[in-house]
Structure formats: structure tokens, C-alpha cells
Coordinates of C-alpha atoms and ligand atoms in Angstrom, one line a residue:
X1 CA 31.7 -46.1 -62.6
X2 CA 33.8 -48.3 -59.6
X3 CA 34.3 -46.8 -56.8
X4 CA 37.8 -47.5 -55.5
X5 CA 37.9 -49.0 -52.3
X6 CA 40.9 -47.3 -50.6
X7 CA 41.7 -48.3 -47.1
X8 CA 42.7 -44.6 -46.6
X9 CA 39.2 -43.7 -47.0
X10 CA 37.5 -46.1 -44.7
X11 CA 40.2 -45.2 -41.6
X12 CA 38.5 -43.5 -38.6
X13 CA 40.6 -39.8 -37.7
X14 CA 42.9 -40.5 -34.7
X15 CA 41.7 -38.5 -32.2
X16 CA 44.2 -36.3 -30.0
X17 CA 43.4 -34.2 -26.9
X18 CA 45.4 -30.9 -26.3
X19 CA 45.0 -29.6 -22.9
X20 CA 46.5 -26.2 -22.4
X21 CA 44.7 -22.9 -20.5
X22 CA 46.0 -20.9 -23.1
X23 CA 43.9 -20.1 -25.4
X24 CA 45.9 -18.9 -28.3
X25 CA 48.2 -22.2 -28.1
X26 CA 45.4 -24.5 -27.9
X27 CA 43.6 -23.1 -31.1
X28 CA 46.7 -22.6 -32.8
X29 CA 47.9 -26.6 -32.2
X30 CA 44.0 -27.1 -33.1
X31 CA 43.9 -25.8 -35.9
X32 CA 47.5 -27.3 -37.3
X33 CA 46.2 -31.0 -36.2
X34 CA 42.9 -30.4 -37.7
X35 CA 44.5 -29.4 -41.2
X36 CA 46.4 -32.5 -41.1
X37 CA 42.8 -34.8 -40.9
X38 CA 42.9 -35.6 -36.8
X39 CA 39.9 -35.1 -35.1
X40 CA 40.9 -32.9 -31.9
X41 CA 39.1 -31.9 -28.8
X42 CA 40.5 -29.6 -26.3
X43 CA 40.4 -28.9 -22.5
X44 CA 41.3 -25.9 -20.6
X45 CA 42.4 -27.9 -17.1
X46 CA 43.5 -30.8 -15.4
X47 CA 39.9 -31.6 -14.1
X48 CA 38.9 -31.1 -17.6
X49 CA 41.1 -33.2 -19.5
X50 CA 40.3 -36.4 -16.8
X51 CA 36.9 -35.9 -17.8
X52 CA 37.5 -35.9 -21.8
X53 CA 39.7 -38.8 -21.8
X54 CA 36.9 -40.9 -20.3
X55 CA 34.5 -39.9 -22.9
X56 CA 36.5 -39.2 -26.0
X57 CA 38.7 -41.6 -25.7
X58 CA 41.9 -40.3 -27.0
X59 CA 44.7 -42.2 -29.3
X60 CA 47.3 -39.4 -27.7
X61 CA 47.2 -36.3 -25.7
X62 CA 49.5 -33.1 -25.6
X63 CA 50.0 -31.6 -22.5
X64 CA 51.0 -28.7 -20.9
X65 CA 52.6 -28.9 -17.8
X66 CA 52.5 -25.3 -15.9
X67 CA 48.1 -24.9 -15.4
X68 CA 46.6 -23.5 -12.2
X69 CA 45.3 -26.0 -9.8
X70 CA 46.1 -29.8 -11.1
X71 CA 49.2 -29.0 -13.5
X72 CA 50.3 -31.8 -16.1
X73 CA 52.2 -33.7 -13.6
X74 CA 48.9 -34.9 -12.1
X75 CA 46.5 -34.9 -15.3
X76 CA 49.5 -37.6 -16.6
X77 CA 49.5 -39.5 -13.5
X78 CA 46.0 -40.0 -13.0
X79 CA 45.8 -40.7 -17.1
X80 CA 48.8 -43.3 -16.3
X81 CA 47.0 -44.5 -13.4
X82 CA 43.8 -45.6 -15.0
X83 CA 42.7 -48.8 -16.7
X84 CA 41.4 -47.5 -19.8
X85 CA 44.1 -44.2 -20.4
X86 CA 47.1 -45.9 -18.9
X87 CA 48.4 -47.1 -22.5
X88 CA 47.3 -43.9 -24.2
X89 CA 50.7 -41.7 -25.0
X90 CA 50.8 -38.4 -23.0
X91 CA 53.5 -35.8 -24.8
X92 CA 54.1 -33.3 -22.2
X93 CA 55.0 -29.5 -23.5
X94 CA 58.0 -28.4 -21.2
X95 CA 60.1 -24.9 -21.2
X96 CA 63.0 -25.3 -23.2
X97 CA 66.0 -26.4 -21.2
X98 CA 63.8 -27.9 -18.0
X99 CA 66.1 -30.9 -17.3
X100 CA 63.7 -31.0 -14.1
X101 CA 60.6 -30.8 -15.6
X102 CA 61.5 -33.7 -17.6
X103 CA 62.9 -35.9 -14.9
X104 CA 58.9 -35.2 -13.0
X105 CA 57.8 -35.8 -16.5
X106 CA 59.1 -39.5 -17.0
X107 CA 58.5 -40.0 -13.3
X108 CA 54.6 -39.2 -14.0
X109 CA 54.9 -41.1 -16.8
X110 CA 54.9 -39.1 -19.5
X111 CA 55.7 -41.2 -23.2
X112 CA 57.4 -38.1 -25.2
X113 CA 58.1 -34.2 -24.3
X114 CA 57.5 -31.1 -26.7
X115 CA 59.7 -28.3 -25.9
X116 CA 58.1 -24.6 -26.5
X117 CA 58.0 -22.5 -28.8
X118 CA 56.9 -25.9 -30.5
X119 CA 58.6 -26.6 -33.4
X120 CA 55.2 -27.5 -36.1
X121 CA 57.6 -30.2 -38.3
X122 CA 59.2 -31.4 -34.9
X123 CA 55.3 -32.2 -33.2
X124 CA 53.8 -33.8 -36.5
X125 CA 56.6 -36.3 -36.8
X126 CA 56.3 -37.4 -33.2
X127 CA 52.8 -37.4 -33.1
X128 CA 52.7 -40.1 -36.2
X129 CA 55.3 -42.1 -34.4
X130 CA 53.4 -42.2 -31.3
X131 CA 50.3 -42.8 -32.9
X132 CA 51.8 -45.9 -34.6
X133 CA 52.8 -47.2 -31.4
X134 CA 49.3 -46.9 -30.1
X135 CA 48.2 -48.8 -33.0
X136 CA 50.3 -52.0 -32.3
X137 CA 49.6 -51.2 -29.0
X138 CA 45.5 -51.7 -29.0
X139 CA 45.9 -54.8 -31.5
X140 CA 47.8 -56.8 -29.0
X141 CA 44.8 -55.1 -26.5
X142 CA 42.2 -56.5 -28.8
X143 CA 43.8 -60.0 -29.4
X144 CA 44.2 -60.1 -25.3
X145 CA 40.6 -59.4 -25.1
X146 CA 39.3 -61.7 -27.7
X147 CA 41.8 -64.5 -25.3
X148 CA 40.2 -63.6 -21.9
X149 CA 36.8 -63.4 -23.4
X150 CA 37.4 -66.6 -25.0
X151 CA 38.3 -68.3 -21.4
X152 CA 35.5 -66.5 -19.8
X153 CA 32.7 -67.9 -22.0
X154 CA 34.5 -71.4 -21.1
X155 CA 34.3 -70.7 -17.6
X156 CA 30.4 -69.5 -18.0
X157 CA 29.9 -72.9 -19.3
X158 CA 29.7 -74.5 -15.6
X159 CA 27.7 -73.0 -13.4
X160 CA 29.8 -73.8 -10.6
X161 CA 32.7 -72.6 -11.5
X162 CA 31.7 -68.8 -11.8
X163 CA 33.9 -66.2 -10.4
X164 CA 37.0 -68.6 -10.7
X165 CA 39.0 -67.7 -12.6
X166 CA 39.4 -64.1 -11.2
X167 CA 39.7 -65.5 -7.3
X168 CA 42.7 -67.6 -9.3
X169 CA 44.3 -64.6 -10.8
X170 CA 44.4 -62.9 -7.2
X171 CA 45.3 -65.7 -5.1
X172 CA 48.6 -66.9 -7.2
X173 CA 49.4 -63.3 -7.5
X174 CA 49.4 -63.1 -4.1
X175 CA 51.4 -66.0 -3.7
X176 CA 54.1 -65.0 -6.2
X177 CA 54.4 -61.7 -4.4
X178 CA 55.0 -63.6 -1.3
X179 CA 57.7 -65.8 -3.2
X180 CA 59.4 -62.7 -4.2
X181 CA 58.5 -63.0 -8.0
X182 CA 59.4 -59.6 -10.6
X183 CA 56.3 -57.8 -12.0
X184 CA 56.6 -59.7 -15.2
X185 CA 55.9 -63.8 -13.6
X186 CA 52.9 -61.8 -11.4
X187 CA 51.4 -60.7 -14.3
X188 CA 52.1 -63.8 -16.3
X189 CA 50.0 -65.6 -12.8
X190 CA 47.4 -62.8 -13.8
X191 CA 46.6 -63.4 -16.9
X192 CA 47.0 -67.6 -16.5
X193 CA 44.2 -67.4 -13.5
X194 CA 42.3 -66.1 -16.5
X195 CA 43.6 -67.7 -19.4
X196 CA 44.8 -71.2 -17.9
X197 CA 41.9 -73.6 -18.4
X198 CA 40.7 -71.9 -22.5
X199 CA 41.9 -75.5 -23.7
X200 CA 38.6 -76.7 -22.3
X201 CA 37.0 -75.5 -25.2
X202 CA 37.6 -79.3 -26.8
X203 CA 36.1 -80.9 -23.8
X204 CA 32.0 -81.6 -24.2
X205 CA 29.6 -80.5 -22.0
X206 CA 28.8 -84.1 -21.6
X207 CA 32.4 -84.5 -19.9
X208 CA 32.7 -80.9 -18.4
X209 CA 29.5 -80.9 -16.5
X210 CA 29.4 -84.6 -15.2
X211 CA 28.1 -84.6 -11.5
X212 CA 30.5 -88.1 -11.0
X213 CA 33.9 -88.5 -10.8
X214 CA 35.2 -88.9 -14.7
X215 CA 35.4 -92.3 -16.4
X216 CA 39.4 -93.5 -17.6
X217 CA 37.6 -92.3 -21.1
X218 CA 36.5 -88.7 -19.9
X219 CA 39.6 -88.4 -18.5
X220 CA 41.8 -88.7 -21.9
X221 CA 39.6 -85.8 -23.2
X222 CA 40.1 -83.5 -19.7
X223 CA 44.0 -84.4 -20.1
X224 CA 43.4 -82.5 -23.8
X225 CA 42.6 -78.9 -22.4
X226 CA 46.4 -77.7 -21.3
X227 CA 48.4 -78.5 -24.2
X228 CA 45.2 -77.2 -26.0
X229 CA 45.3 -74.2 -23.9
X230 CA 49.0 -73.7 -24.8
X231 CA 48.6 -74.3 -28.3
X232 CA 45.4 -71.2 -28.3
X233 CA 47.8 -68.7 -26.7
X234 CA 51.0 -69.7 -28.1
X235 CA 50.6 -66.8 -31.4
X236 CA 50.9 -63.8 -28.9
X237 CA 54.1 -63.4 -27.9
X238 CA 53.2 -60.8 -24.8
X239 CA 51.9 -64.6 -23.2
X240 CA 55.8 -66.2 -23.4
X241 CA 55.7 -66.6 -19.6
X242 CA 51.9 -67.8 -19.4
X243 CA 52.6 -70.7 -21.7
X244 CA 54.5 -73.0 -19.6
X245 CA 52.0 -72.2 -16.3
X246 CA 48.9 -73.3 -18.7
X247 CA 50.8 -76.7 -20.1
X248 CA 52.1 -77.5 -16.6
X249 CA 49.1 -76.5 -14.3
X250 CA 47.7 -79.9 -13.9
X251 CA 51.6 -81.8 -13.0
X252 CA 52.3 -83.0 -9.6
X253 CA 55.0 -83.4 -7.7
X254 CA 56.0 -87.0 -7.5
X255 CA 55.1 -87.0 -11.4
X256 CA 52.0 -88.5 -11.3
X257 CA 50.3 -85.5 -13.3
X258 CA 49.3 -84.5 -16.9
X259 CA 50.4 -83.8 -19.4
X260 CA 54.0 -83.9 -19.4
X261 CA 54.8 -86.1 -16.1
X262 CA 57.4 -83.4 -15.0
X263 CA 58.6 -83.7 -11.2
X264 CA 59.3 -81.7 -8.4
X265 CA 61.7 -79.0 -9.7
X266 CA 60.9 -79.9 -13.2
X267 CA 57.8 -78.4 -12.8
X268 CA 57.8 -74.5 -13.2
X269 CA 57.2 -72.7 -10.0
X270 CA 54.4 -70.5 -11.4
X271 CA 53.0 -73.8 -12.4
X272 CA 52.8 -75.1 -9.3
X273 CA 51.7 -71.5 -7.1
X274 CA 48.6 -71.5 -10.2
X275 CA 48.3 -75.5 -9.0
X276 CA 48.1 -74.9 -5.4
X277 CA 46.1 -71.6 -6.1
X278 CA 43.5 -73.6 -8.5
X279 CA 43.0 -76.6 -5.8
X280 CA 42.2 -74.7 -2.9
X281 CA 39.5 -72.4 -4.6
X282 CA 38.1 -75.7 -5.9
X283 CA 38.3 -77.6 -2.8
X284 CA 36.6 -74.5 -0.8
X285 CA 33.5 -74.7 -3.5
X286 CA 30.2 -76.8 -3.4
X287 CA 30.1 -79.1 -6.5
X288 CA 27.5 -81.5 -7.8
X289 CA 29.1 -84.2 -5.8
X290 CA 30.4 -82.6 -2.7
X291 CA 29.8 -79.2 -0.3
X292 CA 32.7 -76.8 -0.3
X293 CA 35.4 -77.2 2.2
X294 CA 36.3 -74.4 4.7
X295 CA 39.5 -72.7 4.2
X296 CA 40.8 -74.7 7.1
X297 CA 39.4 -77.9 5.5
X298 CA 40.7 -77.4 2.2
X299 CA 44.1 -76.8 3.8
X300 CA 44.2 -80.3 5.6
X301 CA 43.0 -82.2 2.6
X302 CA 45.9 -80.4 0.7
X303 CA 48.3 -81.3 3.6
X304 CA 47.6 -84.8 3.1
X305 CA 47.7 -84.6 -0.4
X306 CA 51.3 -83.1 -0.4
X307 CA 52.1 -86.2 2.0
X308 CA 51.2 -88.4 -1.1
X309 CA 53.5 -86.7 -2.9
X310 CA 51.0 -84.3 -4.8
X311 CA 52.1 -80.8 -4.1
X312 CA 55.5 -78.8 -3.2
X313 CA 55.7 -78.9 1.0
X314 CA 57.8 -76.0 1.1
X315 CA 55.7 -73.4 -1.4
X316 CA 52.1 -75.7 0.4
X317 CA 53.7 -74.2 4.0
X318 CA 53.8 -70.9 2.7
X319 CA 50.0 -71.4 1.1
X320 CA 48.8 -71.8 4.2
X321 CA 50.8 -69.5 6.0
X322 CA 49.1 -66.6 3.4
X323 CA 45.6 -68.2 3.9
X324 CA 45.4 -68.2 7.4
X325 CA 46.6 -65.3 8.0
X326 CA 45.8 -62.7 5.3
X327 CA 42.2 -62.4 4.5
X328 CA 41.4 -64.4 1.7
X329 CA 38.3 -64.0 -0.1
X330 CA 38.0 -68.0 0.2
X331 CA 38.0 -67.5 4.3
X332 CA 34.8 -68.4 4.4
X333 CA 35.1 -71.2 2.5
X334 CA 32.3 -70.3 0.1
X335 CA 33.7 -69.9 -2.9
X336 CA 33.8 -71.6 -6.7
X337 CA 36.6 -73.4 -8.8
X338 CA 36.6 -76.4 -11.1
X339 CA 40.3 -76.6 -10.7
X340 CA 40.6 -80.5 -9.2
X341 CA 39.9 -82.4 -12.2
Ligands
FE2_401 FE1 42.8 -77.2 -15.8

């Protein structure tokens, strides 16, 4: 006889921590979520429930707020405040009419509140819809993954050019801080440090890894990799500000760049902090055909490069003013990047 193949039966339990020092309330929510197929773990304190997470891993975790020593407060903040937990939903179980507890509760956090006595119906139904949300929620985790490992393996490719791309990430964040920039353009600079050279993947070894300066033929493969780059990260739609930076990060001022010929203003500005970003961790970095500037060096070669026209003055002045005197980890001048071509 064929066995049918239902997806049902291949899914993996959602697993949900309760944290509670109550005894009776935790076995009693255990029990519930355990008739209902979810495969629960409990903790009995704050300390306790830090330590789970990191091990079991979670896909939500009710909460009580009142504990002795760390209440919920704290458990949710620290769960907020790390890597791996921060997109994990926290549903915090509050007195009934705590308007207070609830304002300390977003404050820390917290995704959803439960009031007590807990209302069985009330806690299933919002437990499904949070656990839906962490669904969509890791997918677009995974396919940023898949991206970054993607670009990683690219950068791995040349030797010299290890460590790049997260020096990049740091450095235009930096500089978009210092610009004034909202949360969303820094983290768009983040992920494009990562993310903004994946369109490499059409370019040979035989071009990538050249120890001379690239023929007029080599170069009409480089020019490929940002519009290639755009083209690979164009699907997720979390990248919407990322796109233009990895199209635009090889333009120059006076128009003379690739592959769009955009000038001065034209140019988007987190294209051209990446830009500046990119050059000087490349010009700071031994290659095959030259030792690495000093910080100092690389600054007077860009200088005279935004003289020709190549970079932004203005944003170049307040480059250097960041460089020289924050403590960049390119001080020394020893650094890598691949970013000049
Ligand atoms: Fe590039």
C-alpha cells in the first residue's frame, strides 16, 4: 500500500519555552501546548530561560513577568538584545489591567502580552499567529544567509581580499552615522559592505586574480559584476535600499565610472560613502602589484583623486576627518580590499 506523503507529517513541532516559577502554571500551560503537538521546554528563572534559549532554540517564548531576581523585563531584553533570540517572539503574561507593565513590556521589547487568568482559546490563537510570523520571519533569515554566504565564498576566492568585506560594512556604517543617515540606509551600508561585490561571481579567476593591471577586455567582464550584483539581490525585497548602492558603487564623480555614468549628485550618497569606504581599505592593502598604503597614504592618493574629479570633496573631507581621528581598524594601514578595480 502507498504511503501518503503529507507535508503535515514531515513538519518539525514548533518549539515554545514557558518560563514561569510557578509550578502549577507552568505544567498546566505545558501540558495544554503539548496536547496541541508543540514540543515545550520550561524554565523556572530568568538565568534559566537565557540559558534554554541558547540551546533549544525556541520559535516563541511565554513569559512571566513578576520572578525573583531577573523578572521578565530583563529575560526579554537580554533575548531582544542577542543575535540569535532577537527575532524570536517573547509574549509576556501581565496582571490584568497593568497599563504599566505593558508600556515596560513594549519598552523591553516584548512582541505580544497574555493577561492572567489566561484565557486557553485567547493564548492558542496568538500563539499560531506569532508562530506564522516567525515562519516568514526565518525564510527571509535563510534567503539573507544563503546572500551573504554567497558573497563570502566570492570574497574567499582572492586571497587578498580576506576580511573585506566586513572592514567595508563597518567603515560606511560609520560614515553614514557621521552623515546623519536613519537606521534603515546604515543597515542597507551593512549588508552592501557584505553583499556589494556578489556580481563577481561572472568574473573568471583568470580576470579576478590577475597580478597586472586589467586589459580593455578584462575590464568589460569586471564592469559585469554590479548590475550582476543588482540583478542577484533584486528578488528580496528587505534589500530595496542595498540595490541602488551595489549598481552604483563603482560611478565617479565627474561621470567617468561604471556602469551607469551617473554624476555628482546623480550618484546615490550611500553609493558614494560604500565608494569612498571600498577605496581606502583597498588602497591601505598589499596586492600582487603594490604594498598597502598607510592610512595617511591612502588619504593623499584619494585627495588627488577627488582633484581629478573622482570622488565627492565634501563627504572625502569628512572621510578623512573620521579616519584620522577615530581609530580605524585600517590605522595601521595593514589591511585587505579588492575594491579599486
Ligand atoms: Fe566592485
Amino acid at each position: 500500500m502507498r504511503r501518503r506523503l503529507d507535508s503535515q507529517h514531515f513538519k518539525m513541532a514548533e518549539r515554545i519555552l514557558i518560563v514561569d516559577d510557578e509550578t502549577a502554571a507552568r505544567a498546566a500551560l505545558e501540558m495544554l501546548l503539548r496536547r496541541e503537538g508543540f514540543d515545550v521546554r520550561d524554565a523556572r528563572n530568568g538565568p534559566e530561560a537565557v540559558e534554554t534559549c541558547a540551546s533549544f532554540r525556541p520559535d516563541l517564548i511565554l513569559l512571566d513577568i513578576v520572578m525573583p531576581g531577573m523578572n521578565g523585563f530583563e529575560v526579554c531584553r537580554q533575548i531582544k538584545a542577542t543575535p540569535e533570540t532577537r527575532l524570536t517572539p517573547v509574549v509576556l503574561i501581565t496582571g490584568l489591567y497593568e497599563t504599566e507593565d505593558r508600556i515596560m513590556g513594549i519598552n523591553a521589547g516584548a512582541d505580544d502580552f497574555l493577561s492572567k487568568p489566561i484565557d486557553f482559546n485567547e493564548l492558542l490563537a496568538r500563539t499560531r499567529s506569532l508562530l506564522r510570523l516567525k515562519q516568514y520571519t526565518d525564510e527571509l533569515e535563510n534567503a539573507e544567509a544563503v546572500l551573504f554566504s554567497l558573497a563570502q565564498s566570492i570574497e574567499a576566492r582572492d586571497p587578498y581580499t580576506r576580511g573585506h568585506c566586513e572592514r567595508l560594512a563597518e567603515l560606511s556604517a560609520r560614515l553614514g552615522e557621521k552623515m546623519g543617515l536613519s537606521d534603515e540606509y546604515i543597515t542597507a551600508l551593512r549588508r552592501a559592505g557584505i553583499v556589494h561585490d556578489i556580481g563577481k561571481v561572472v568574473v573568471p579567476d583568470a580576470v579576478l586574480l590577475k597580478p597586472d593591471p586589467l586589459s580593455p577586455e578584462d575590464m568589460k567582464v569586471m564592469k559585469k559584476h554590479p548590475i550582476m550584483g543588482e540583478q542577484i539581490c533584486a528578488p528580496m525585497r528587505t534589500f530595496r535600499l542595498v540595490l541602488p548602492i551595489i549598481r552604483h558603487h563603482h560611478e565617479r564623480h565627474d561621470g567617468s565610472g561604471y556602469p551607469d555614468g551617473l554624476r555628482g549628485d546623480q550618484i546615490p550618497l550611500t553609493a558614494q560613502i560604500l565608494q569612498l569606504a571600498d577605496v581606502f581599505d583597498a588602497l591601505t592593502t598589499d596586492r600582487p602589484y603594490r604594498a598597502a598604503s598607510t592610512a595617511a597614504g591612502a588619504l593623499e592618493i584619494m585627495e588627488a583623486e577627488a582633484a581629478r574629479g573622482w570622488w565627492n570633496r565634501e563627504l572625502l573631507a569628512t572621510f578623512r576627518e573620521m579616519i584620522l581621528n577615530g581609530n580605524s581598524h585600517n590605522s595601521n594601514g595593514h589591511a585587505a580590499g579588492n575594491g579599486h578595480r
